C-alpha atoms as one frame of an Amber mdcrd trajectory, in Angstrom:
protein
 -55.205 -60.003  31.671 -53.986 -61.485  28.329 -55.126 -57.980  26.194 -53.460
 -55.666  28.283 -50.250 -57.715  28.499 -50.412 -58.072  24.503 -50.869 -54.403
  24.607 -47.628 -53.741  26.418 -45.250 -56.098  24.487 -46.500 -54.340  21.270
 -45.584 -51.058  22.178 -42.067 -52.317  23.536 -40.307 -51.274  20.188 -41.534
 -47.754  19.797 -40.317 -47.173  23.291 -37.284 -48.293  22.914 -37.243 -46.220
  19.469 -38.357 -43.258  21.175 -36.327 -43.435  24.364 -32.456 -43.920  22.075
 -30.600 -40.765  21.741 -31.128 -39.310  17.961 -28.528 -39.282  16.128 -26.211
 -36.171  15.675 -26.980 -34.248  12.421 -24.835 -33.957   9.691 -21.828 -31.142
   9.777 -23.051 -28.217   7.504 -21.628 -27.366   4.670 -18.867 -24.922   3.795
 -20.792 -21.884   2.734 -18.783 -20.341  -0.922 -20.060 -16.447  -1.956 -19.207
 -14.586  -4.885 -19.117 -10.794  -4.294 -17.552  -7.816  -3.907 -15.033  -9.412
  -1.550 -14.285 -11.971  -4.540 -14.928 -15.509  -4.615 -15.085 -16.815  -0.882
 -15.299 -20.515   0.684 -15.769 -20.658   4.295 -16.357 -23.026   6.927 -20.045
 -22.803   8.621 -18.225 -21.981  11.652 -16.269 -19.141  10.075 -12.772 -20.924
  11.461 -11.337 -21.690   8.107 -11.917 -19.520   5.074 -10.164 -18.704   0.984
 -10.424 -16.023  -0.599  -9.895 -15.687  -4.478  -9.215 -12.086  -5.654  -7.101
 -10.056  -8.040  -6.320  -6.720  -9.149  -5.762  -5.624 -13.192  -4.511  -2.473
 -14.181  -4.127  -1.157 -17.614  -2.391   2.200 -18.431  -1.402   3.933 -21.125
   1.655   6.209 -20.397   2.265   9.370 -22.626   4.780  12.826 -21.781   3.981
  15.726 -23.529   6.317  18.481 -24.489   9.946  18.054 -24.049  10.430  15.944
 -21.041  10.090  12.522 -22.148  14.424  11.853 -22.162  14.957   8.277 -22.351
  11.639   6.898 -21.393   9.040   5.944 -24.486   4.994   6.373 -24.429   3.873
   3.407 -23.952   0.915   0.759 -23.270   1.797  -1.661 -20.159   0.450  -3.797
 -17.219   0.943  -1.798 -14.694  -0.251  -4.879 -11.620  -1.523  -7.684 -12.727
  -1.925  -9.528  -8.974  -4.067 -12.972  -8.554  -4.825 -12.765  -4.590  -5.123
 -15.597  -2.011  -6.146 -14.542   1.462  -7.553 -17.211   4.251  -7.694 -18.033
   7.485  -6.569 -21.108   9.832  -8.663 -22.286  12.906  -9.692 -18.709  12.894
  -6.184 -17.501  14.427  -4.104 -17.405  11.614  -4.575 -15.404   8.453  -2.120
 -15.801   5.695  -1.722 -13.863   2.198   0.072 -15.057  -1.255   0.071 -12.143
  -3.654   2.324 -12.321  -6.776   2.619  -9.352  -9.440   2.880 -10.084 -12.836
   3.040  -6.502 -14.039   5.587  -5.059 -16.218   6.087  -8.700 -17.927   8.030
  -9.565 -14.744   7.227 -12.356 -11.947   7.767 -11.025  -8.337   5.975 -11.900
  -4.700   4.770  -8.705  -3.272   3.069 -10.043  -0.081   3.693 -13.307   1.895
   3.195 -13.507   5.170   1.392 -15.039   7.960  -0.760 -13.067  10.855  -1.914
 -14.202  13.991  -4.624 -12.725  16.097  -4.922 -13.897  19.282  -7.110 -10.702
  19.902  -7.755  -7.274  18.097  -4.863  -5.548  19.862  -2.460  -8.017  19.186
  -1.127  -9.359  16.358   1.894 -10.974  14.932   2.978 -11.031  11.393   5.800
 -12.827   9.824   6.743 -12.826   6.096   7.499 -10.319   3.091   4.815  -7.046
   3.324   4.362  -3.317   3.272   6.589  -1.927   6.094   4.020   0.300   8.470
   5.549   3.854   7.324   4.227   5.756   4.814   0.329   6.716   4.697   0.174
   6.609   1.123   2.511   3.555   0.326  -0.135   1.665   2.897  -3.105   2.491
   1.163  -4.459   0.226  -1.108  -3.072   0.697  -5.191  -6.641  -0.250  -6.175
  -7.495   2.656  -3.817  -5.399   5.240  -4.534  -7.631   8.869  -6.197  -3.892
   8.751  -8.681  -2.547   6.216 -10.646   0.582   6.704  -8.842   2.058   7.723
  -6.003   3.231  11.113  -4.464   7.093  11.911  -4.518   6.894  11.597  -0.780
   6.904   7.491  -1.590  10.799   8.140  -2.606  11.468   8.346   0.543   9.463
   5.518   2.219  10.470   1.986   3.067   8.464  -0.345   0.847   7.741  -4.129
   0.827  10.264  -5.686   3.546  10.756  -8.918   5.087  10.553  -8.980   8.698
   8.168  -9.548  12.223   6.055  -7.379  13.250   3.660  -6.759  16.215   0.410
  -4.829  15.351  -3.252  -4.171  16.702  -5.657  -1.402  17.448  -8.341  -0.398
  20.850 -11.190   1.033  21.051 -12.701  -0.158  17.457 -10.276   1.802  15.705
  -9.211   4.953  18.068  -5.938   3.872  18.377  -3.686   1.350  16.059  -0.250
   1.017  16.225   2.597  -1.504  14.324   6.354  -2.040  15.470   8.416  -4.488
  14.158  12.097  -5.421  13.120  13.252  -5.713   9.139  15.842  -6.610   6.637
  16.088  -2.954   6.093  15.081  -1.305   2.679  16.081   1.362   1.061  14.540
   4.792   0.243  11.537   3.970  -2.153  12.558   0.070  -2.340  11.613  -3.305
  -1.952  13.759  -5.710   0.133  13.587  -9.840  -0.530  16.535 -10.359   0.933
  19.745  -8.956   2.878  23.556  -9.417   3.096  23.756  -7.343   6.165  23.722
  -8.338   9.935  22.496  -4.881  10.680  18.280  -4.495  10.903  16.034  -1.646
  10.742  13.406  -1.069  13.179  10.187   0.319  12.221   7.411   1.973  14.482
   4.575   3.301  13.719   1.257   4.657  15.976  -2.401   6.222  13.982  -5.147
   7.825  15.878  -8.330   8.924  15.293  -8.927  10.894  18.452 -12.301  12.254
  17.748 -14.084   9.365  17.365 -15.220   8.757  20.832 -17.643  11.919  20.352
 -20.018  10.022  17.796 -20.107  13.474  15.894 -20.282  11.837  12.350 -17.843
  14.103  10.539 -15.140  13.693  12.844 -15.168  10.034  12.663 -12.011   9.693
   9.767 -10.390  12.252  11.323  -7.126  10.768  11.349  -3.263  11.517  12.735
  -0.359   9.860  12.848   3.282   9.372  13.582   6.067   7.179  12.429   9.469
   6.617  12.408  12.081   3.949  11.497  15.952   3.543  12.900  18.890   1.280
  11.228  22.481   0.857  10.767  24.167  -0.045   7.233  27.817  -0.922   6.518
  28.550   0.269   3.322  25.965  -1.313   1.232  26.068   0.134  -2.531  22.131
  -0.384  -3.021  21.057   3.620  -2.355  17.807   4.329  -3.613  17.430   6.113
  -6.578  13.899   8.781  -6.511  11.746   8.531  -9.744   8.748  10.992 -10.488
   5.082   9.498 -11.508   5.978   8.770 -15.282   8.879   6.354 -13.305  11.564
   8.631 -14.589  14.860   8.787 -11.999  15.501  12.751 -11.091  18.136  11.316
  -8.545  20.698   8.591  -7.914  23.864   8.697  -6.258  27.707   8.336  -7.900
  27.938   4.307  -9.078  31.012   3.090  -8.602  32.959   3.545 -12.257  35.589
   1.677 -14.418  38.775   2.449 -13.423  38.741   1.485  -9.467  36.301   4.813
  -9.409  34.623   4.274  -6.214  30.786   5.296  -6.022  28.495   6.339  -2.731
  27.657   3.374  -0.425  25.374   3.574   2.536  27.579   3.594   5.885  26.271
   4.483   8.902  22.697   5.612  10.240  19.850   5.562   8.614  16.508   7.287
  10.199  13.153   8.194   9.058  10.373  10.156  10.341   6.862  11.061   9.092
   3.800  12.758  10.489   0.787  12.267   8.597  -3.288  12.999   9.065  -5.785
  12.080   6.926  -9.918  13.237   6.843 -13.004  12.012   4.907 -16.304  13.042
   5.689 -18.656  12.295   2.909 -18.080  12.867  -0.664 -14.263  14.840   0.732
 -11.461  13.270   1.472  -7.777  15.136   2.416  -4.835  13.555   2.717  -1.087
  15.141   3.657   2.057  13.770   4.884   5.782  14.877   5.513   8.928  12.308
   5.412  12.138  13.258   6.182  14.995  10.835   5.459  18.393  10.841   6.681
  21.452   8.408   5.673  25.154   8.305   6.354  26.809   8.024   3.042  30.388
   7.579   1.628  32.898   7.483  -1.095  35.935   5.251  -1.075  37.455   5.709
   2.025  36.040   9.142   2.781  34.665  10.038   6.036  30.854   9.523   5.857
  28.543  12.657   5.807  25.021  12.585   6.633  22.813  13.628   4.376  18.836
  14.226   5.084  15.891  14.662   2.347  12.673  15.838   2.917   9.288  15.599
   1.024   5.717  16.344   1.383   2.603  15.877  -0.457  -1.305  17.441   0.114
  -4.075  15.603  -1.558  -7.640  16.543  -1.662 -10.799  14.463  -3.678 -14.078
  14.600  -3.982 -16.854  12.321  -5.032 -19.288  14.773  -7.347 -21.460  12.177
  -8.068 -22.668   8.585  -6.729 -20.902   7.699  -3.332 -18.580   8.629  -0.873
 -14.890   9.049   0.037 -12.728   6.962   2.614  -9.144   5.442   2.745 -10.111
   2.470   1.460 -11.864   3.629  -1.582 -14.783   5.088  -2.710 -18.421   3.295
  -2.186 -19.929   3.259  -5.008 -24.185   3.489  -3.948 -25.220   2.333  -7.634
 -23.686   0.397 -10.842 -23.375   2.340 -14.102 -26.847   1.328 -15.746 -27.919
   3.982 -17.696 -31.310   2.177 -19.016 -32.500   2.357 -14.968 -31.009   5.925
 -14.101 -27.752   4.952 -12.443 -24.301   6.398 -13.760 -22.043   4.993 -10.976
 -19.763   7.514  -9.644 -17.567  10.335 -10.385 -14.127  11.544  -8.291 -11.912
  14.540  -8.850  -8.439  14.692  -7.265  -6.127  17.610  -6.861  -2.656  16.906
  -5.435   0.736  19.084  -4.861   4.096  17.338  -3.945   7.838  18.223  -3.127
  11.154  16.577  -2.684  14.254  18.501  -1.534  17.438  16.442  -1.648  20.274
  17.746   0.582  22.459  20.466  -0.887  25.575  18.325   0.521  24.770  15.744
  -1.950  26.286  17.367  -4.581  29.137  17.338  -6.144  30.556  14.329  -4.481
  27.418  11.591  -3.981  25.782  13.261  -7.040  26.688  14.293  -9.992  24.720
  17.679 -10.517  24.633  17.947 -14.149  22.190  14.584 -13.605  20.579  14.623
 -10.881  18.092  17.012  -9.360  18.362  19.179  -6.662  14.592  19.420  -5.852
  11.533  18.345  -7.596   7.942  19.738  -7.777   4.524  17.943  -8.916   1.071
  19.090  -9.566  -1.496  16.455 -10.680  -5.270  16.726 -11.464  -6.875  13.178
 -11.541 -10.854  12.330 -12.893 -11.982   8.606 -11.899 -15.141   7.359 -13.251
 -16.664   4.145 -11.114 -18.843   1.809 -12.925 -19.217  -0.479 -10.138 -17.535
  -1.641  -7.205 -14.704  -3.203  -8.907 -14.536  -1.242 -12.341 -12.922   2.233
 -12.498 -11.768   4.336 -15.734  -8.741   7.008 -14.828  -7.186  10.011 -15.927
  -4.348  11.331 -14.280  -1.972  14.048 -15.467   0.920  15.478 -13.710   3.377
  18.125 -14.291   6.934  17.718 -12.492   9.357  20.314 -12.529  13.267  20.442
 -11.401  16.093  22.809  -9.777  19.107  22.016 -11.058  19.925  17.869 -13.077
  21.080  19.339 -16.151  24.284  20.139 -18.052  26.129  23.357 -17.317  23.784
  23.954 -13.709  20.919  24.056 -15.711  17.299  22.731 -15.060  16.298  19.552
 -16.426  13.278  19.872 -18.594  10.217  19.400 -16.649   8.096  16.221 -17.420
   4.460  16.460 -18.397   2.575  12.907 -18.168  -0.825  11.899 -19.351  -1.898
   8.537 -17.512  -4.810   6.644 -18.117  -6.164   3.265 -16.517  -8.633   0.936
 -16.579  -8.459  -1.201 -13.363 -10.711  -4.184 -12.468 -10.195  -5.047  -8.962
 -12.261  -7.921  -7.287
C-alpha cells in the first residue's frame, strides 16, 4: 500500500508540469530584405512595413548646330530622389519623396493612401494628378530621358483628394478626385484661388479576360479634367526636351502694360492606349487643352492647344518590355555570358498652339506657333537598377522668330546614367 502511494506523490509534479498551459511563444521578428525593391523592414505579419529607395540620374546635356539660344551644354542632376514608402496596420500606405535635382530642394510626392479594398482607395496629399499616360509613368521608366511635348499640356504634381481603385485584377482602373488646380505642364504646392479643378480619369485593358498572352497589356484609356480660374497670371509656359520655352504668354510689362491672365474655363481631355507584348512596347496619346485667357480688361477668348505623341521600343537583347520598365532576365557579367539588356526607342511628337494666340497673348516674333520632335533613344541595362542612355532629339518650329520667321530648330544630344533602387 505504502509503494504505490509513494509512487503517486512522486509523479504529482510532472503532472502538474504537464497539465499547465505552455507558455505563448515569442512574437517573431520583423523580417528586413535588401533587393530589387530596395531596402525593406516589415512586420512578420506584413501590417507595418519601410521601404528605403532612391532614384539618381546623371545627364549630360549638349545642342548641336544652331539652336542652342540662351541655354548652355551642360553636366547636371537631373533627380536626385531618396524614397520612403510604408505601410500602417496594413490600411494605410504613405510616401515622402523629395528631389534634390537641379541643386534645388522640392517635395514631389506626399501623400497618404488608404485601401480599405482593391477598388477603393483614398489618397490625400501632394502627387501626380491621374491625366497624362506618360507624365504617370515612372521617370526611372521612361525608354527617353524626357518627356514627349504632349507633357506641356498635362497637369503635373497637384495637391488634392482623390478616390482610386481597379476590378477584375487589373481590367478596369479608374481615379477621380478634386485639386488645387495646376497649370499646363506645372506643378502646384499651393493655391490663392477658391476655384478647384476636377480631375477624372478611367484605363482599361479589355482583352485581358481572354488569357490570350499578347493581348494582356493591351491598354486604353480616357481622361479629362474641368476648372474655373479668375484671372490668375501663372499660365504655363511649353518647353521642348533640352527644357528650352518655344511658348509663353504676354507678362505683364513696366509701364501699367497688362499681360495674359487665366480667366475663365479651363478643360482638358486625352485619349490614350498603350501595348507591350514581349520585347515591343507602343505607346500614343492625344491632349487637347483649352483655357479662357485675357488682357487687361479685355473680354476673355478661349483658346485650345492640342498635342500628340507615338512611341514605339523594343528590347533587342536580354528581357522584355512593359509600362513599368524593362525586366532585365540577366546582370551584365561578361566573364559568365550575360550582357544585360539592350532597348531601342523611336518616338514622333507635335504641339499646335491656337492661331488666336497670337498677336495679343503672344508675342509671335517669340513664341512658336507649332512645334515638331523626332527622337531616337538606345538604353543599355546592366542590371535591374543600372541603365546607360542615349537620347537625341530634333525639334523644329513654325513661326517664334523675328520678322515671322522660324526659330532655329534645336538638336539635343542627352545622355544618362541612372541608378534606381
Amino acid at each position: 500500500m505504502r509503494a504505490p502511494l509513494l509512487l503517486a506523490l512522486l509523479a504529482l509534479p510532472a503532472f502538474a508540469q504537464s497539465s499547465a498551459p505552455s507558455a505563448a511563444p515569442p512574437p517573431a521578428p520583423p523580417a528586413v530584405k535588401l533587393g530589387e525593391k530596395g531596402f525593406v523592414l516589415e512586420s512578420a505579419d506584413g501590417d507595418f512595413r519601410l521601404r528605403f529607395s532612391g532614384l539618381i540620374q546623371a545627364d549630360g546635356r549638349f545642342f548641336v548646330g544652331g539652336g542652342e539660344g540662351a541655354v548652355a551644354n551642360t553636366l547636371l542632376l537631373r533627380r536626385v530622389r531618396p524614397i520612403v514608402d510604408g505601410t500602417v496596420f496594413g490600411l494605410y500606405d504613405f510616401r515622402f519623396m523629395p528631389d534634390f535635382g537641379g541643386g534645388r530642394a522640392q517635395i514631389q510626392d506626399a501623400y497618404v493612401d488608404a485601401h480599405p479594398s482593391k477598388a477603393l482607395r483614398v489618397r490625400a496629399g501632394r502627387y501626380k494628378a491621374p491625366f497624362g499616360l506618360e507624365f504617370l509613368q515612372s521617370d526611372a521608366f521612361l525608354p527617353f530621358s524626357e518627356r514627349a511635348l504632349p507633357t506641356n499640356l498635362v497637369p503635373g504634381r497637384d495637391v488634392g483628394l482623390q478616390l482610386h481603385g481597379e476590378a477584375q485584377a487589373g481590367v478596369l482602373s479608374y481615379a477621380v478626385g478634386v485639386f488645387n488646380g495646376a497649370p499646363d505642364g506645372g506643378n502646384l504646392e499651393g493655391d490663392d484661388e477658391d476655384g478647384k479643378d476636377a480631375v477624372a480619369r478611367v484605363f482599361a485593358h479589355p482583352l485581358r479576360p481572354l488569357g490570350v498572352p499578347a493581348l494582356q497589356n493591351l491598354g486604353v484609356g480616357l481622361a479629362a479634367s474641368y476648372g474655373r480660374t479668375g484671372g490668375a497670371a501663372n499660365l504655363p509656359q511649353y518647353r521642348t526636351a533640352g527644357q528650352q520655352v518655344f511658348f509663353r504668354y504676354r507678362a505683364a510689362a513696366a509701364g501699367g502694360v497688362p499681360g495674359a491672365v487665366a480667366q475663365g474655363e479651363r478643360v482638358r481631355l486625352s485619349p490614350q492606349a498603350y501595348w507591350y507584348v514581349g520585347p515591343l512596347g507602343l505607346l500614343s496619346e492625344y491632349v487637347r487643352s483649352s483655357q479662357e485667357v485675357a488682357v487687361g480688361d479685355g473680354a476673355a477668348v478661349r483658346l485650345t492647344h492640342s498635342a500628340w505623341n507615338a512611341t514605339g521600343s523594343l528590347v533587342v537583347y536580354g528581357g522584355s518590355a512593359g509600362y513599368e520598365g524593362v525586366k532585365v532576365r540577366a546582370p551584365f557579367r561578361p566573364s559568365l555570358g550575360e550582357w544585360g539588356a539592350l532597348e531601342v526607342a523611336l518616338r514622333y511628337s507635335a504641339l499646335d498652339v491656337d492661331a488666336d494666340a497670337f498677336p495679343l497673348f503672344a508675342d509671335p516674333a517669340a513664341s512658336a506657333r507649332a512645334a515638331r520632335a523626332a527622337a531616337l533613344a538606345l538604353n543599355g541595362y546592366l542590371n535591374a537598377f543600372t541603365r546607360v542612355s542615349l537620347h537625341l532629339e530634333r525639334t523644329t518650329f513654325d513661326g517664334g522668330a523675328a520678322a515671322g520667321a522660324d526659330r532655329p530648330a534645336e538638336q539635343l544630344v542627352l545622355g544618362r546614367l541612372q541608378l534606381n533602387f
